[in-house]
Coordinates of C-alpha atoms in Angstrom, one line a residue:
M606 CA -1.9 20.2 7.7
K607 CA -3.6 17.9 5.3
T608 CA -0.4 17.5 2.8
M609 CA 1.8 16.5 5.7
E610 CA -1.0 13.3 6.3
E611 CA -0.9 12.9 2.6
K612 CA 2.7 12.9 2.6
S613 CA 2.8 11.0 5.2
R614 CA 0.6 8.2 3.4
H615 CA 2.7 8.2 0.3
E616 CA 5.7 7.5 2.1
I617 CA 4.2 4.6 4.0
I618 CA 2.4 3.6 0.6
M619 CA 5.7 3.5 -1.1
R620 CA 7.6 1.3 1.5
A621 CA 4.8 -1.1 1.4
K622 CA 5.5 -1.5 -1.8
I623 CA 8.9 -2.4 -1.7
S624 CA 8.8 -4.3 0.9
Y625 CA 5.6 -6.2 -0.4
A626 CA 8.2 -6.4 -3.1
E627 CA 10.4 -8.3 -1.0
Q628 CA 7.9 -11.2 0.7
K629 CA 6.9 -14.0 -0.2
T630 CA 3.8 -13.8 0.6
N631 CA -0.1 -14.6 -1.6
M632 CA -1.4 -11.5 -1.0
S633 CA -1.8 -8.8 -3.0
M634 CA -0.6 -5.4 -3.1
R635 CA -3.4 -4.1 -2.1
A636 CA -4.2 -6.5 0.8
W637 CA -0.7 -5.9 2.1
I638 CA -0.8 -2.1 2.0
D639 CA -4.4 -2.0 3.4
S640 CA -2.7 -4.6 6.6
E641 CA 0.4 -2.4 6.7
L642 CA -2.0 0.6 6.8
R643 CA -3.7 -0.6 9.7
E644 CA -0.8 -1.0 11.7
L645 CA -0.8 2.4 12.1
G646 CA -4.4 3.2 12.4
L647 CA -5.1 4.3 8.9
G648 CA -7.2 3.8 6.7
P649 CA -7.6 1.6 3.5
I650 CA -6.5 2.5 0.3
S651 CA -8.9 4.0 -1.9
D652 CA -9.5 2.9 -5.5
H653 CA -8.4 5.8 -6.9
E654 CA -5.1 5.2 -4.8
C655 CA -4.9 2.1 -6.3
D656 CA -5.3 3.6 -9.7
N657 CA -2.7 6.5 -8.9
Y658 CA -0.1 3.9 -7.6
A659 CA -0.6 1.3 -10.3
L660 CA -1.3 -1.5 -7.4
A661 CA -2.2 -5.2 -8.5
T662 CA -5.8 -6.4 -6.6
H663 CA -4.5 -9.7 -7.4
P664 CA -3.2 -12.3 -5.3
R665 CA 0.4 -12.9 -6.6
I666 CA 1.0 -16.4 -7.9
F667 CA 4.1 -18.4 -7.4

């Protein structure tokens, strides 16, 4: 069952990365994904996941 959870989490993170790219927000990608995961009742993204998904932890500047 854990592999199903991991797959779902992976899909959520990938979709959140896409929605982040479409939004005009000053949030960091990590904060954006954390908020998406929180809405679904999942825990925040770990440092290891950030490295694996190459997520920016700094706010975006326009």
